[in-house]
Short mmCIF file of C-alpha atoms in Angstrom, two decimals:
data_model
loop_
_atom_site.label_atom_id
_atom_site.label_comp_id
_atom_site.label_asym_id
_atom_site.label_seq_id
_atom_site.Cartn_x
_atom_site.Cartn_y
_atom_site.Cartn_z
CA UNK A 1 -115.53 27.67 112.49
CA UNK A 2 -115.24 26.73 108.93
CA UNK A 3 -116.17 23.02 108.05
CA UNK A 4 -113.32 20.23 107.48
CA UNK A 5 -112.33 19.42 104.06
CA UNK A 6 -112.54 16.07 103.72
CA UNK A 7 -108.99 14.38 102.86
CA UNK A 8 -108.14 13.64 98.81
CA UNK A 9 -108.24 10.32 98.01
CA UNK A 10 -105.28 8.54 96.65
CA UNK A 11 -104.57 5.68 94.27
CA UNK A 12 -101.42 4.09 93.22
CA UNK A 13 -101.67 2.41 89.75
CA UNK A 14 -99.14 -0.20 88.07
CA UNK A 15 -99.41 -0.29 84.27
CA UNK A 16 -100.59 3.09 84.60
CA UNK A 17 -99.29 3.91 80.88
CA UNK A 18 -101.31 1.13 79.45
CA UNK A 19 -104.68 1.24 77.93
CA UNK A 20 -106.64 0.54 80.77
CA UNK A 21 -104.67 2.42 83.22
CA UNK A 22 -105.33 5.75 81.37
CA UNK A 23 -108.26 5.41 81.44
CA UNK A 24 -108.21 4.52 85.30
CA UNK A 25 -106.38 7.84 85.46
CA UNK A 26 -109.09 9.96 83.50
CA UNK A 27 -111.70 8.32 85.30
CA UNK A 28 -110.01 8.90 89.21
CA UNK A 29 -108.94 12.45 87.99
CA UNK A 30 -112.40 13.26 87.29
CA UNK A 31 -114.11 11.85 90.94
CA UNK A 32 -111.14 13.94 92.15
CA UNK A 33 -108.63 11.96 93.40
CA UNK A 34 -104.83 12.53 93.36
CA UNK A 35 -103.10 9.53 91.12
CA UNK A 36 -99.80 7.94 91.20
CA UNK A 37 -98.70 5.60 88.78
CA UNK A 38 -95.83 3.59 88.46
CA UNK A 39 -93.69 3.23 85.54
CA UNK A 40 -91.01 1.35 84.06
CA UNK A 41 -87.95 3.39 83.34
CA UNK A 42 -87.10 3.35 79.13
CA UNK A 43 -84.74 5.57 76.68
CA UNK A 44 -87.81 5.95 74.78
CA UNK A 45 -91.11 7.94 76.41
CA UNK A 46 -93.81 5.58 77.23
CA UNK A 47 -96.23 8.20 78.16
CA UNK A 48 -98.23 8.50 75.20
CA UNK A 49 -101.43 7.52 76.41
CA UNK A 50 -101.71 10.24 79.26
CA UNK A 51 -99.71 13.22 77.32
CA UNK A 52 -103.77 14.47 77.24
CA UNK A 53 -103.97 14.72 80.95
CA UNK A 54 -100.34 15.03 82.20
CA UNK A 55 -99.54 18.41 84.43
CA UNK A 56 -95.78 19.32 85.02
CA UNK A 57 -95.62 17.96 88.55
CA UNK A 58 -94.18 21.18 89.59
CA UNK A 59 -97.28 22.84 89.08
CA UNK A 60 -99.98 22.88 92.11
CA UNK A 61 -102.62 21.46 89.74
CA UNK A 62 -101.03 18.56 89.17
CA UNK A 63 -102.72 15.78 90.71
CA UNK A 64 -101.20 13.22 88.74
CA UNK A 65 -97.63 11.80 89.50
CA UNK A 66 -95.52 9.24 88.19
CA UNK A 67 -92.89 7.08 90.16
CA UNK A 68 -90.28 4.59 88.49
CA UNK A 69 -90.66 1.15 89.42
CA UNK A 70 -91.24 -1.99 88.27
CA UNK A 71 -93.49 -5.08 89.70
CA UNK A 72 -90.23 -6.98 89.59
CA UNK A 73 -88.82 -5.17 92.39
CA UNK A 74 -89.82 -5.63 96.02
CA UNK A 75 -87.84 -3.13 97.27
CA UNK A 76 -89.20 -0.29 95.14
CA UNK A 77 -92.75 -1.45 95.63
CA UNK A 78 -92.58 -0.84 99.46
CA UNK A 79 -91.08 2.44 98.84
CA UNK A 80 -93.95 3.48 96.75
CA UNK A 81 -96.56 2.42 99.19
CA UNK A 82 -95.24 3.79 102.07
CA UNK A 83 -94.28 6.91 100.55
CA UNK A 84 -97.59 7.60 99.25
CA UNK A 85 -99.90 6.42 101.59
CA UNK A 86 -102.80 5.22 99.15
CA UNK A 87 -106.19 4.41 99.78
CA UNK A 88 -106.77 2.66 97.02
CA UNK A 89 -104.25 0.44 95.04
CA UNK A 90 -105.14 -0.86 91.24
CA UNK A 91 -102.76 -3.57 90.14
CA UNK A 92 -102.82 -3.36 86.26
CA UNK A 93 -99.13 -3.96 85.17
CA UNK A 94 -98.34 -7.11 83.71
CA UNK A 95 -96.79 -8.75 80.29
CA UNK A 96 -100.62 -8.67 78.92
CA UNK A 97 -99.76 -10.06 75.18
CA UNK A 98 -100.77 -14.04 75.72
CA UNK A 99 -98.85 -15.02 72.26
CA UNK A 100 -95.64 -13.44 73.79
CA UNK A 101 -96.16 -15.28 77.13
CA UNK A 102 -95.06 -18.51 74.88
CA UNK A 103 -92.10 -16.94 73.94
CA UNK A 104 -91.15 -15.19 76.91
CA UNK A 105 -93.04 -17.35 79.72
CA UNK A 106 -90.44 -17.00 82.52
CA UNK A 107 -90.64 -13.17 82.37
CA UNK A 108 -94.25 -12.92 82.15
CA UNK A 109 -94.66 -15.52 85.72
CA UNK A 110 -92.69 -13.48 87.40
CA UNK A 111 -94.22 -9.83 86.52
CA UNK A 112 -97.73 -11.08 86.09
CA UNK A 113 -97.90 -14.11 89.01
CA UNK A 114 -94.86 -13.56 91.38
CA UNK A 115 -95.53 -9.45 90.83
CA UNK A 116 -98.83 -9.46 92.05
CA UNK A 117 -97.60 -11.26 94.84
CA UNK A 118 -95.39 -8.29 95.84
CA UNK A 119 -97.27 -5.72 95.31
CA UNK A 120 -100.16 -7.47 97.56
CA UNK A 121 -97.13 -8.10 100.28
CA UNK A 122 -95.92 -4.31 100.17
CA UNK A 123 -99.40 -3.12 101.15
CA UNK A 124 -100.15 -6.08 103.84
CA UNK A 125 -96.98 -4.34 105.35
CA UNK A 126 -97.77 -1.44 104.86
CA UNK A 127 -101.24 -1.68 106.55
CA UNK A 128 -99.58 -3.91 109.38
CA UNK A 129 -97.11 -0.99 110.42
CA UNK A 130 -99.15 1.94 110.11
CA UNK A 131 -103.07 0.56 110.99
CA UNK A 132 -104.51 2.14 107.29
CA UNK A 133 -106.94 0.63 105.25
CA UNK A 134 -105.69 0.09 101.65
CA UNK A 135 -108.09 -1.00 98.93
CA UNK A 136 -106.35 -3.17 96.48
CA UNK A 137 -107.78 -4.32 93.27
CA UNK A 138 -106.03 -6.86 91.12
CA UNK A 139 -107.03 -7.26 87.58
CA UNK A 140 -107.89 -10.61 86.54
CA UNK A 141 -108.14 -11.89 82.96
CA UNK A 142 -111.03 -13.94 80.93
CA UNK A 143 -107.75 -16.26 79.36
CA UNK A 144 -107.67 -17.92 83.04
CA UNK A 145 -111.14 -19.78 81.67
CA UNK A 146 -109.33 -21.22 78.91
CA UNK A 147 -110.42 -24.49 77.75
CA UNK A 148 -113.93 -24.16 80.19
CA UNK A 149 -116.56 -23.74 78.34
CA UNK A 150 -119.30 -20.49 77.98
CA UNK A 151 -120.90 -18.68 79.60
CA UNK A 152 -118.07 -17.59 82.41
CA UNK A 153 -118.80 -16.74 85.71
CA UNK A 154 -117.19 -15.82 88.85
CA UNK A 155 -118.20 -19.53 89.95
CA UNK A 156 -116.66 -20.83 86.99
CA UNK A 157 -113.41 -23.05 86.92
CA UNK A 158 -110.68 -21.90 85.58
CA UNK A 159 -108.65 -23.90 83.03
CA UNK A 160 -105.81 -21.56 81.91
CA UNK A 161 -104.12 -22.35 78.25
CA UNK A 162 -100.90 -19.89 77.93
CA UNK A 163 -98.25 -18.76 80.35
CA UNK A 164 -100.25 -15.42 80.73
CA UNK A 165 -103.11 -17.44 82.06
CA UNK A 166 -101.64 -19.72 84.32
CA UNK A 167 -99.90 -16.13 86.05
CA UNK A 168 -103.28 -14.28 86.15
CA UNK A 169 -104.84 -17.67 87.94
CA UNK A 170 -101.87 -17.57 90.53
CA UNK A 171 -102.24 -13.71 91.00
CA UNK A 172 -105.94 -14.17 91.36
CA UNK A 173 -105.26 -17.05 94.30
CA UNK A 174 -102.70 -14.88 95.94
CA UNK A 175 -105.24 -12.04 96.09
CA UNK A 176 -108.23 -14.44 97.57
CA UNK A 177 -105.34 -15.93 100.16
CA UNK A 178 -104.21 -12.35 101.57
CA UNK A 179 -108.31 -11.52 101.67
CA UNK A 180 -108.87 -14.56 103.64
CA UNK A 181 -105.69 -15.25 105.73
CA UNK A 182 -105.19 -11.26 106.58
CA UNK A 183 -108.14 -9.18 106.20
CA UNK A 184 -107.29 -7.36 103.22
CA UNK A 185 -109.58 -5.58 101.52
CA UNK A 186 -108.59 -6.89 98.20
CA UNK A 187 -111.21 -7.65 95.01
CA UNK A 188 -110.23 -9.61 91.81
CA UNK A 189 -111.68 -8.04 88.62
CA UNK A 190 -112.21 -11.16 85.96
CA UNK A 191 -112.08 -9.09 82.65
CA UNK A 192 -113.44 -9.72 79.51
CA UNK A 193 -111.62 -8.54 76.52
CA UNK A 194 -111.43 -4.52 76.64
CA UNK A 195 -110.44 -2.73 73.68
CA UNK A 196 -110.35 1.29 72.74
CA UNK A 197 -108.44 3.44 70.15
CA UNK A 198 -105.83 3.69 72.80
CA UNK A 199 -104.97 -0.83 72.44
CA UNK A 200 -101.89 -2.01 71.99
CA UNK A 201 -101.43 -2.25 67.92
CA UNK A 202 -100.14 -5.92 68.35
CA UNK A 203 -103.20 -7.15 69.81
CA UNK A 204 -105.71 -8.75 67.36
CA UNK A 205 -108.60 -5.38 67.22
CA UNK A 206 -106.18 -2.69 67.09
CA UNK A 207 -104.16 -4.85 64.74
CA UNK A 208 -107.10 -5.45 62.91
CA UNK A 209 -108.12 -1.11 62.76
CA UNK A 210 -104.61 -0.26 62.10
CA UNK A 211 -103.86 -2.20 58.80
CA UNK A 212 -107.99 -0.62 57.98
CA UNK A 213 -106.33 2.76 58.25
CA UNK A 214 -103.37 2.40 56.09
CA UNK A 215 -105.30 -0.14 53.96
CA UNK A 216 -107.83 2.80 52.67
CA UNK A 217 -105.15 5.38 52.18
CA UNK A 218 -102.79 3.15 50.71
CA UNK A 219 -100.05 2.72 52.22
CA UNK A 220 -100.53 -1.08 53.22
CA UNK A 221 -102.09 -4.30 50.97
CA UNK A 222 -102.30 -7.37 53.35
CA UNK A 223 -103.04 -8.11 56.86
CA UNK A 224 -101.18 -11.22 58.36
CA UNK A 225 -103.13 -13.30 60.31
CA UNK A 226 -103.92 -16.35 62.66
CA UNK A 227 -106.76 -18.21 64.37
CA UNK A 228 -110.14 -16.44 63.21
CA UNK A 229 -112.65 -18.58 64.56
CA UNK A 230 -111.81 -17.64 68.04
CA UNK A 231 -114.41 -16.26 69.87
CA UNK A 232 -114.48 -13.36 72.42
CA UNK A 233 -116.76 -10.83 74.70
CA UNK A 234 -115.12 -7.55 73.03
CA UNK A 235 -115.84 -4.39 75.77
CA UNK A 236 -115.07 -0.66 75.39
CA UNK A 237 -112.03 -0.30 78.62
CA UNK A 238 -113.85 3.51 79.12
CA UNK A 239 -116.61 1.15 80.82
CA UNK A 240 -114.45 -1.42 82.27
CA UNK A 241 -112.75 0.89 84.62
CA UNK A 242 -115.19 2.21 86.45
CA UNK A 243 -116.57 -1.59 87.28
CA UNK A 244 -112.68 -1.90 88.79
CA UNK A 245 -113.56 1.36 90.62
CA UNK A 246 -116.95 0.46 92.36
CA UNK A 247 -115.46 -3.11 93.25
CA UNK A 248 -113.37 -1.15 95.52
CA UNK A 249 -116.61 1.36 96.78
CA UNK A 250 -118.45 -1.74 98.11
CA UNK A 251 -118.69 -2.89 101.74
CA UNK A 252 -117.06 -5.96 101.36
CA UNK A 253 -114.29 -7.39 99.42
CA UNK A 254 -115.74 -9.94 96.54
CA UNK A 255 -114.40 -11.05 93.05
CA UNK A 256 -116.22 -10.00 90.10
CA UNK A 257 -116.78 -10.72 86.59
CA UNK A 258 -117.23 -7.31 84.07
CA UNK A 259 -118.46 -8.67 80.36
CA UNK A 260 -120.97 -7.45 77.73
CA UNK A 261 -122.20 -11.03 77.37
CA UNK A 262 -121.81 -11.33 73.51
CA UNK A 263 -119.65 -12.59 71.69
CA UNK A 264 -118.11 -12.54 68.15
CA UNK A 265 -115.34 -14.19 66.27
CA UNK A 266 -112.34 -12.41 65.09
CA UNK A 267 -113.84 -13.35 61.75
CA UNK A 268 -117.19 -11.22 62.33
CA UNK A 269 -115.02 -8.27 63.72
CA UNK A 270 -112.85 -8.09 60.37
CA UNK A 271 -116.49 -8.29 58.23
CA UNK A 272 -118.09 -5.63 60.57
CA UNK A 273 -114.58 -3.61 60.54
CA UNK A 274 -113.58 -4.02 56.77
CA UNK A 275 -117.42 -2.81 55.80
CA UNK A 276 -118.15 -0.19 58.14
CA UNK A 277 -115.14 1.68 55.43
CA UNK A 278 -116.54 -0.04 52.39
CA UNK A 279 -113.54 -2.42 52.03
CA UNK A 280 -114.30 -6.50 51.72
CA UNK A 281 -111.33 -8.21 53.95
CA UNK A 282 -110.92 -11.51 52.02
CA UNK A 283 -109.24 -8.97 49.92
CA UNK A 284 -106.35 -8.11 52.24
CA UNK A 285 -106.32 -10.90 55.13
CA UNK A 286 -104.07 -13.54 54.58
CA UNK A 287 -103.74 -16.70 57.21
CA UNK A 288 -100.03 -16.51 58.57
CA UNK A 289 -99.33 -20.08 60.92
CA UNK A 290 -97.12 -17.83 62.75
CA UNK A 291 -100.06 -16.59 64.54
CA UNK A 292 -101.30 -19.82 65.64
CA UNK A 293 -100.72 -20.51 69.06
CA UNK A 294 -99.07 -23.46 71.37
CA UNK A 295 -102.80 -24.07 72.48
CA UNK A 296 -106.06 -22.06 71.86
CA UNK A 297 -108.78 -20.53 73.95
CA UNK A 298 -111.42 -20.87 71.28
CA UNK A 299 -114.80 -19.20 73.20
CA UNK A 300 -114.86 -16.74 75.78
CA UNK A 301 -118.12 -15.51 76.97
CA UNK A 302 -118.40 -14.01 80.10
CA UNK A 303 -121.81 -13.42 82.55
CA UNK A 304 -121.30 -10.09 84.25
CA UNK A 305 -125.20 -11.07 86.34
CA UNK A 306 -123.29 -10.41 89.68
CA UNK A 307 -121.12 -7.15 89.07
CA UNK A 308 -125.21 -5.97 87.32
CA UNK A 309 -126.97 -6.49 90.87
CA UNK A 310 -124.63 -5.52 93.70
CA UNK A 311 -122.29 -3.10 91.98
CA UNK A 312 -125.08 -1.53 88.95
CA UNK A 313 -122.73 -1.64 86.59
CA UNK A 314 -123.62 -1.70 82.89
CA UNK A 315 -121.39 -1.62 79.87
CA UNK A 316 -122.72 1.25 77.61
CA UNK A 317 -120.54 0.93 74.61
CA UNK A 318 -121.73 -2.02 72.32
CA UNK A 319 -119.72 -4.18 69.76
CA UNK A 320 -120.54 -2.10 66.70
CA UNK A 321 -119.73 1.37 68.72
CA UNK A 322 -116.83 -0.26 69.50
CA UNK A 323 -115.66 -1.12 65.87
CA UNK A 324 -116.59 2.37 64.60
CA UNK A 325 -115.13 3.96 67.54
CA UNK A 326 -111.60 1.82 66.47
CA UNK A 327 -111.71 2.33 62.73
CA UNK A 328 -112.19 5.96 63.04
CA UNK A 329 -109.66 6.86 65.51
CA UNK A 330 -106.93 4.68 63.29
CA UNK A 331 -108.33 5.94 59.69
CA UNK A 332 -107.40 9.63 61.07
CA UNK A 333 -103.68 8.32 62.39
CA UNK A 334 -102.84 6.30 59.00
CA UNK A 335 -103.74 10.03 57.24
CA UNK A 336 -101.64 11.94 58.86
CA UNK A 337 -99.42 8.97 58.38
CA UNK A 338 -99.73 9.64 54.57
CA UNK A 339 -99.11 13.02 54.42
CA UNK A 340 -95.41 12.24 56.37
CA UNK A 341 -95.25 9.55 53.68
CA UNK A 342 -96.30 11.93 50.80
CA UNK A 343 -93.59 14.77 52.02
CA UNK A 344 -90.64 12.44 52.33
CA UNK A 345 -90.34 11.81 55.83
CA UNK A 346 -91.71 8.69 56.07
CA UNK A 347 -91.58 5.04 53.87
CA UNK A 348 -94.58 3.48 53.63
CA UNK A 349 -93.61 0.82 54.81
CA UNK A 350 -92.97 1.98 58.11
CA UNK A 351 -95.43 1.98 61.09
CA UNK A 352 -94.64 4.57 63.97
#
């Protein structure tokens, strides 16, 4: 009689074309897992960040699939769940750009707050009506600690200064109230700031790399901009998502905090940055009161002692890997960059 192979896991994953969601993917793909992500539909392809690991889903091998849907819609969210049957669920879509959450603040409480919400609804359902466990993870921010001061812990109150921040503190209640009023197996990840090659380029690091890049090939001057004695605990997201991944491995549903537990200001990572290519940046950063924000988080420093001791996880990427790891990946894109610029299909001052 020839043994029983065990059942593939599955995970669902919202924001799965984000930075921290590919990642997810990679890192799921690789314990062997099948993945489904959902995505929001758009004329253009938002798909960059997984073109590495995507399979035409019409091949057998293909163990990662992508669904349309959107954390705005209820409807579609229950469809997903039930259709898939996951075991585990990562919520990591959201409006995650707290200097747009001024500007758009109604849009990012509904996807980031009310969305969670939904999502955490479809799978109590879905659990209710078919007797499955589903794991659910919701990722939590380090901007709910806001105005509280350093060091951060999972003990620590939270004291949210944008519209992003108050939604991530109402998503992270809504998770602890299903836990405690249903059952669910549901963990909130507090995460420290997480950056890779793979960022968003309007977010201060990649921002930061990016105008490097062009800067030493010359096709860019200046670099615009705001606060930069704010303070943050800068990660590597490679290392961050497999913290969200043993959360969900443990035998009990808890809230965590993931952090290296240093700090720097965005002042020390555009010295350590600008140098690591030979370039001084008070010769190309100029202060732009654009950037300046409604209200500021000015230190975030987070104590990852619990997620160390009951879930062994370490971050293995430190700040000056980090930087290196940044600079390189977007001194390589801004030369290619040039040589579209050199041949005439490309201005200068245009950033793909």
């Amino acid at each position: 009689m020839a043994p029983e192979i065990a059942p593939v896991k599955k995970a669902l994953i919202t924001g799965i074309t984000g930075q921290d969601g590919s990642y997810l993917t990679e890192f799921l793909l690789k314990k062997g897992y099948e993945v489904h992500g959902i995505i929001r539909r758009s004329s253009n392809f938002n798909t960059q960040r997984l073109e590495h690991i995507y399979i035409d889903p019409h091949q057998s091998s293909a163990r990662m699939k992508l669904h349309y849907g959107d954390l705005s819609d209820a409807s579609a969210l229950r469809k997903w769940v039930d259709s898939i049957c996951p075991d585990e669920v990562y919520n990591l879509g959201a409006q995650s750009h707290v200097g747009v959450s001024f500007e758009n603040p109604d849009y990012t409480g509904d996807v980031v707050g009310t969305g969670a919400l939904r999502l955490l609804e479809a799978v109590r359902i879905h659990i209710e009506s078919t007797g499955r466990q589903v794991k659910y993870y919701q990722a939590g921010s380090s901007e709910m600690y806001g105005a509280t001061p350093p060091p951060q812990d999972e003990t620590t109150v939270f004291h949210p200064r944008s519209p992003y921040a108050v939604a991530k503190v109402a998503a992270h209640f809504y998770t602890v109230n299903y836990r405690e009023a249903y059952g669910m197996f549901a963990c909130n990840g507090i995460l420290f700031n997480h950056e890779s090659p793979r960022r968003g380029e309007n977010f201060v690091t990649r921002k930061i790399t990016r105008a490097i890049g062009r800067i030493k090939v010359g096709l860019q001057k200046k670099l615009f901009l705001g606060n930069l004695k704010a303070s943050r605990d800068w990660g590597f997201a490679g290392d961050y998502v497999e913290g969200m991944w043993l959360m969900l491995q443990q035998d009990k549903p808890d809230d965590y905090v993931l952090a290296t537990e240093d700090s720097h200001t965005v002042e020390e990572f555009l010295e350590e940055s600008f140098s690591y290519v030979g370039l001084n940046w008070k010769d190309h950063v100029e202060i732009d009161p654009r950037y300046f924000r409604p209200s500021e988080v000015d230190n975030l420093r987070g104590s990852a002692k619990k997620a160390k001791e009951l879930l062994g996880w370490e971050p293995k990427v430190q700040f000056k890997q980090l930087v290196a790891m940044m600079v390189d990946g977007d001194l390589e894109k801004a030369k290619r960059e040039k040589v579209l610029v050199d041949a005439g299909f490309m201005d200068s001052h245009q950033q793909p």
